[in-house]
Amino acid sequence: MRNNPLVREGARSPSPPPPAVPEDEEVAEVMNGKCQDIYSLPLPTPYSLNTCGDSISLRVPSPLPSTEKPLDINMSRSAAPGVPTLLYNHMERWRKIRQRWKESSHRNQHRYTDSMKILREMFERQ
């Protein structure tokens, strides 16, 4: 790149398109170690469908139902639960919620196992 905007560079020729190989054959060749050039990765497995025929997103877990009765903010101090009790209950609930998010993330990443195998083989080949 030059700092001379008045000089025009010649037009570059486009790079040749990759050879057309069906995805199934390309994935099989990569898995067998025959292929050196990879131009696309296989698509992830599709989402599962619910009873209405809509796809179920694996990224967001279903909400965790509350098992405790709601806290009345107008109750007297003597009848109210203590700070350690409230903190413990909230921490326990959020641990469960965090675990559900981790499991949901793992299920979503499992959809990409074929792509990860190809990428791992490419990395190990270097």
PDB file of C-alpha atoms in Angstrom:
ATOM      1  CA  MET A   1       0.000   0.000   0.000  1.00  0.00           C
ATOM      2  CA  ARG A   2       1.355   3.378  -0.954  1.00  0.00           C
ATOM      3  CA  ASN A   3       0.460   6.796   0.324  1.00  0.00           C
ATOM      4  CA  ASN A   4      -0.298   8.081  -3.148  1.00  0.00           C
ATOM      5  CA  PRO A   5      -4.045   8.251  -3.827  1.00  0.00           C
ATOM      6  CA  LEU A   6      -3.663   9.518  -7.404  1.00  0.00           C
ATOM      7  CA  VAL A   7      -1.929   6.377  -8.667  1.00  0.00           C
ATOM      8  CA  ARG A   8      -4.353   3.578  -9.496  1.00  0.00           C
ATOM      9  CA  GLU A   9      -3.308   0.009  -8.989  1.00  0.00           C
ATOM     10  CA  GLY A  10      -4.242  -2.555 -11.620  1.00  0.00           C
ATOM     11  CA  ALA A  11      -7.309  -4.659 -10.955  1.00  0.00           C
ATOM     12  CA  ARG A  12      -6.522  -7.928  -9.259  1.00  0.00           C
ATOM     13  CA  SER A  13      -7.762 -11.130 -10.760  1.00  0.00           C
ATOM     14  CA  PRO A  14     -10.177 -13.027  -8.505  1.00  0.00           C
ATOM     15  CA  SER A  15      -8.896 -16.162  -6.867  1.00  0.00           C
ATOM     16  CA  PRO A  16     -10.164 -19.395  -8.377  1.00  0.00           C
ATOM     17  CA  PRO A  17     -13.213 -20.945  -6.702  1.00  0.00           C
ATOM     18  CA  PRO A  18     -12.613 -24.066  -4.612  1.00  0.00           C
ATOM     19  CA  PRO A  19     -13.374 -27.374  -6.311  1.00  0.00           C
ATOM     20  CA  ALA A  20     -16.959 -28.490  -5.895  1.00  0.00           C
ATOM     21  CA  VAL A  21     -17.115 -31.505  -3.595  1.00  0.00           C
ATOM     22  CA  PRO A  22     -20.305 -32.572  -1.830  1.00  0.00           C
ATOM     23  CA  GLU A  23     -20.170 -31.916   1.913  1.00  0.00           C
ATOM     24  CA  ASP A  24     -20.585 -35.561   2.860  1.00  0.00           C
ATOM     25  CA  GLU A  25     -17.597 -36.596   0.754  1.00  0.00           C
ATOM     26  CA  GLU A  26     -15.529 -33.667   2.028  1.00  0.00           C
ATOM     27  CA  VAL A  27     -16.185 -34.590   5.659  1.00  0.00           C
ATOM     28  CA  ALA A  28     -15.380 -38.251   4.954  1.00  0.00           C
ATOM     29  CA  GLU A  29     -12.107 -37.295   3.252  1.00  0.00           C
ATOM     30  CA  VAL A  30     -11.096 -35.079   6.160  1.00  0.00           C
ATOM     31  CA  MET A  31     -11.889 -37.771   8.688  1.00  0.00           C
ATOM     32  CA  ASN A  32      -9.783 -40.268   6.728  1.00  0.00           C
ATOM     33  CA  GLY A  33      -6.894 -37.812   6.468  1.00  0.00           C
ATOM     34  CA  LYS A  34      -6.976 -37.647   2.642  1.00  0.00           C
ATOM     35  CA  CYS A  35      -7.978 -34.016   2.238  1.00  0.00           C
ATOM     36  CA  GLN A  36      -5.549 -31.157   2.823  1.00  0.00           C
ATOM     37  CA  ASP A  37      -7.725 -28.185   1.871  1.00  0.00           C
ATOM     38  CA  ILE A  38     -10.959 -27.498   3.720  1.00  0.00           C
ATOM     39  CA  TYR A  39     -13.254 -24.760   2.473  1.00  0.00           C
ATOM     40  CA  SER A  40     -16.285 -25.265   4.694  1.00  0.00           C
ATOM     41  CA  LEU A  41     -17.248 -27.064   7.873  1.00  0.00           C
ATOM     42  CA  PRO A  42     -20.298 -29.299   8.216  1.00  0.00           C
ATOM     43  CA  LEU A  43     -23.492 -27.731   9.502  1.00  0.00           C
ATOM     44  CA  PRO A  44     -24.393 -28.347  13.151  1.00  0.00           C
ATOM     45  CA  THR A  45     -27.060 -30.883  13.908  1.00  0.00           C
ATOM     46  CA  PRO A  46     -30.495 -29.245  13.832  1.00  0.00           C
ATOM     47  CA  TYR A  47     -32.416 -28.283  16.940  1.00  0.00           C
ATOM     48  CA  SER A  48     -34.982 -30.735  18.195  1.00  0.00           C
ATOM     49  CA  LEU A  49     -38.661 -29.882  17.714  1.00  0.00           C
ATOM     50  CA  ASN A  50     -41.386 -29.518  20.341  1.00  0.00           C
ATOM     51  CA  THR A  51     -44.958 -30.786  20.030  1.00  0.00           C
ATOM     52  CA  CYS A  52     -46.027 -27.681  18.036  1.00  0.00           C
ATOM     53  CA  GLY A  53     -43.254 -28.219  15.483  1.00  0.00           C
ATOM     54  CA  ASP A  54     -41.188 -25.231  16.677  1.00  0.00           C
ATOM     55  CA  SER A  55     -37.461 -25.659  17.215  1.00  0.00           C
ATOM     56  CA  ILE A  56     -36.250 -25.781  20.807  1.00  0.00           C
ATOM     57  CA  SER A  57     -33.240 -23.569  21.416  1.00  0.00           C
ATOM     58  CA  LEU A  58     -30.553 -25.324  23.405  1.00  0.00           C
ATOM     59  CA  ARG A  59     -28.798 -22.065  24.252  1.00  0.00           C
ATOM     60  CA  VAL A  60     -31.243 -20.919  26.937  1.00  0.00           C
ATOM     61  CA  PRO A  61     -32.365 -23.411  29.587  1.00  0.00           C
ATOM     62  CA  SER A  62     -35.923 -23.565  30.840  1.00  0.00           C
ATOM     63  CA  PRO A  63     -36.549 -21.377  33.893  1.00  0.00           C
ATOM     64  CA  LEU A  64     -36.061 -22.941  37.299  1.00  0.00           C
ATOM     65  CA  PRO A  65     -39.390 -22.888  39.148  1.00  0.00           C
ATOM     66  CA  SER A  66     -39.344 -21.273  42.551  1.00  0.00           C
ATOM     67  CA  THR A  67     -39.921 -23.753  45.370  1.00  0.00           C
ATOM     68  CA  GLU A  68     -40.262 -21.197  48.141  1.00  0.00           C
ATOM     69  CA  LYS A  69     -43.228 -19.046  48.959  1.00  0.00           C
ATOM     70  CA  PRO A  70     -42.737 -15.351  48.156  1.00  0.00           C
ATOM     71  CA  LEU A  71     -41.197 -13.194  50.831  1.00  0.00           C
ATOM     72  CA  ASP A  72     -43.582 -10.679  52.389  1.00  0.00           C
ATOM     73  CA  ILE A  73     -41.694  -7.398  52.691  1.00  0.00           C
ATOM     74  CA  ASN A  74     -44.262  -6.029  55.175  1.00  0.00           C
ATOM     75  CA  MET A  75     -43.766  -8.736  57.834  1.00  0.00           C
ATOM     76  CA  SER A  76     -42.369  -7.847  61.216  1.00  0.00           C
ATOM     77  CA  ARG A  77     -38.648  -8.112  61.865  1.00  0.00           C
ATOM     78  CA  SER A  78     -39.101 -10.871  64.421  1.00  0.00           C
ATOM     79  CA  ALA A  79     -40.981 -13.093  61.939  1.00  0.00           C
ATOM     80  CA  ALA A  80     -38.678 -12.325  58.997  1.00  0.00           C
ATOM     81  CA  PRO A  81     -35.888 -14.779  58.127  1.00  0.00           C
ATOM     82  CA  GLY A  82     -32.364 -13.712  58.956  1.00  0.00           C
ATOM     83  CA  VAL A  83     -29.812 -12.414  56.497  1.00  0.00           C
ATOM     84  CA  PRO A  84     -27.742 -15.636  56.516  1.00  0.00           C
ATOM     85  CA  THR A  85     -30.847 -17.713  55.768  1.00  0.00           C
ATOM     86  CA  LEU A  86     -31.856 -15.486  52.860  1.00  0.00           C
ATOM     87  CA  LEU A  87     -28.334 -15.430  51.481  1.00  0.00           C
ATOM     88  CA  TYR A  88     -28.009 -19.217  51.728  1.00  0.00           C
ATOM     89  CA  ASN A  89     -31.326 -19.772  49.951  1.00  0.00           C
ATOM     90  CA  HIS A  90     -30.428 -17.383  47.149  1.00  0.00           C
ATOM     91  CA  MET A  91     -26.958 -18.862  46.718  1.00  0.00           C
ATOM     92  CA  GLU A  92     -28.376 -22.384  46.542  1.00  0.00           C
ATOM     93  CA  ARG A  93     -30.937 -21.339  43.906  1.00  0.00           C
ATOM     94  CA  TRP A  94     -28.345 -19.524  41.789  1.00  0.00           C
ATOM     95  CA  ARG A  95     -26.004 -22.519  41.918  1.00  0.00           C
ATOM     96  CA  LYS A  96     -28.782 -24.623  40.397  1.00  0.00           C
ATOM     97  CA  ILE A  97     -29.471 -21.958  37.766  1.00  0.00           C
ATOM     98  CA  ARG A  98     -25.774 -21.713  36.899  1.00  0.00           C
ATOM     99  CA  GLN A  99     -25.554 -25.495  36.584  1.00  0.00           C
ATOM    100  CA  ARG A 100     -28.549 -25.508  34.223  1.00  0.00           C
ATOM    101  CA  TRP A 101     -26.862 -22.878  32.027  1.00  0.00           C
ATOM    102  CA  LYS A 102     -23.659 -24.923  31.906  1.00  0.00           C
ATOM    103  CA  GLU A 103     -25.561 -28.070  30.927  1.00  0.00           C
ATOM    104  CA  SER A 104     -27.481 -26.157  28.279  1.00  0.00           C
ATOM    105  CA  SER A 105     -24.258 -24.740  26.866  1.00  0.00           C
ATOM    106  CA  HIS A 106     -22.732 -28.221  26.756  1.00  0.00           C
ATOM    107  CA  ARG A 107     -25.766 -29.611  24.882  1.00  0.00           C
ATOM    108  CA  ASN A 108     -25.561 -26.748  22.382  1.00  0.00           C
ATOM    109  CA  GLN A 109     -21.824 -27.252  21.815  1.00  0.00           C
ATOM    110  CA  HIS A 110     -22.441 -30.949  21.248  1.00  0.00           C
ATOM    111  CA  ARG A 111     -24.205 -29.978  18.003  1.00  0.00           C
ATOM    112  CA  TYR A 112     -20.814 -28.904  16.601  1.00  0.00           C
ATOM    113  CA  THR A 113     -18.839 -32.091  17.300  1.00  0.00           C
ATOM    114  CA  ASP A 114     -18.209 -32.863  13.605  1.00  0.00           C
ATOM    115  CA  SER A 115     -16.710 -29.412  13.027  1.00  0.00           C
ATOM    116  CA  MET A 116     -14.588 -29.679  16.155  1.00  0.00           C
ATOM    117  CA  LYS A 117     -13.191 -33.045  15.022  1.00  0.00           C
ATOM    118  CA  ILE A 118     -12.135 -31.527  11.712  1.00  0.00           C
ATOM    119  CA  LEU A 119     -10.571 -28.494  13.372  1.00  0.00           C
ATOM    120  CA  ARG A 120      -8.750 -30.676  15.904  1.00  0.00           C
ATOM    121  CA  GLU A 121      -7.313 -32.840  13.106  1.00  0.00           C
ATOM    122  CA  MET A 122      -6.198 -29.724  11.219  1.00  0.00           C
ATOM    123  CA  PHE A 123      -4.485 -28.414  14.345  1.00  0.00           C
ATOM    124  CA  GLU A 124      -2.763 -31.707  15.096  1.00  0.00           C
ATOM    125  CA  ARG A 125      -1.602 -32.056  11.486  1.00  0.00           C
ATOM    126  CA  GLN A 126       0.473 -28.851  11.723  1.00  0.00           C
TER     127      GLN A 126
END
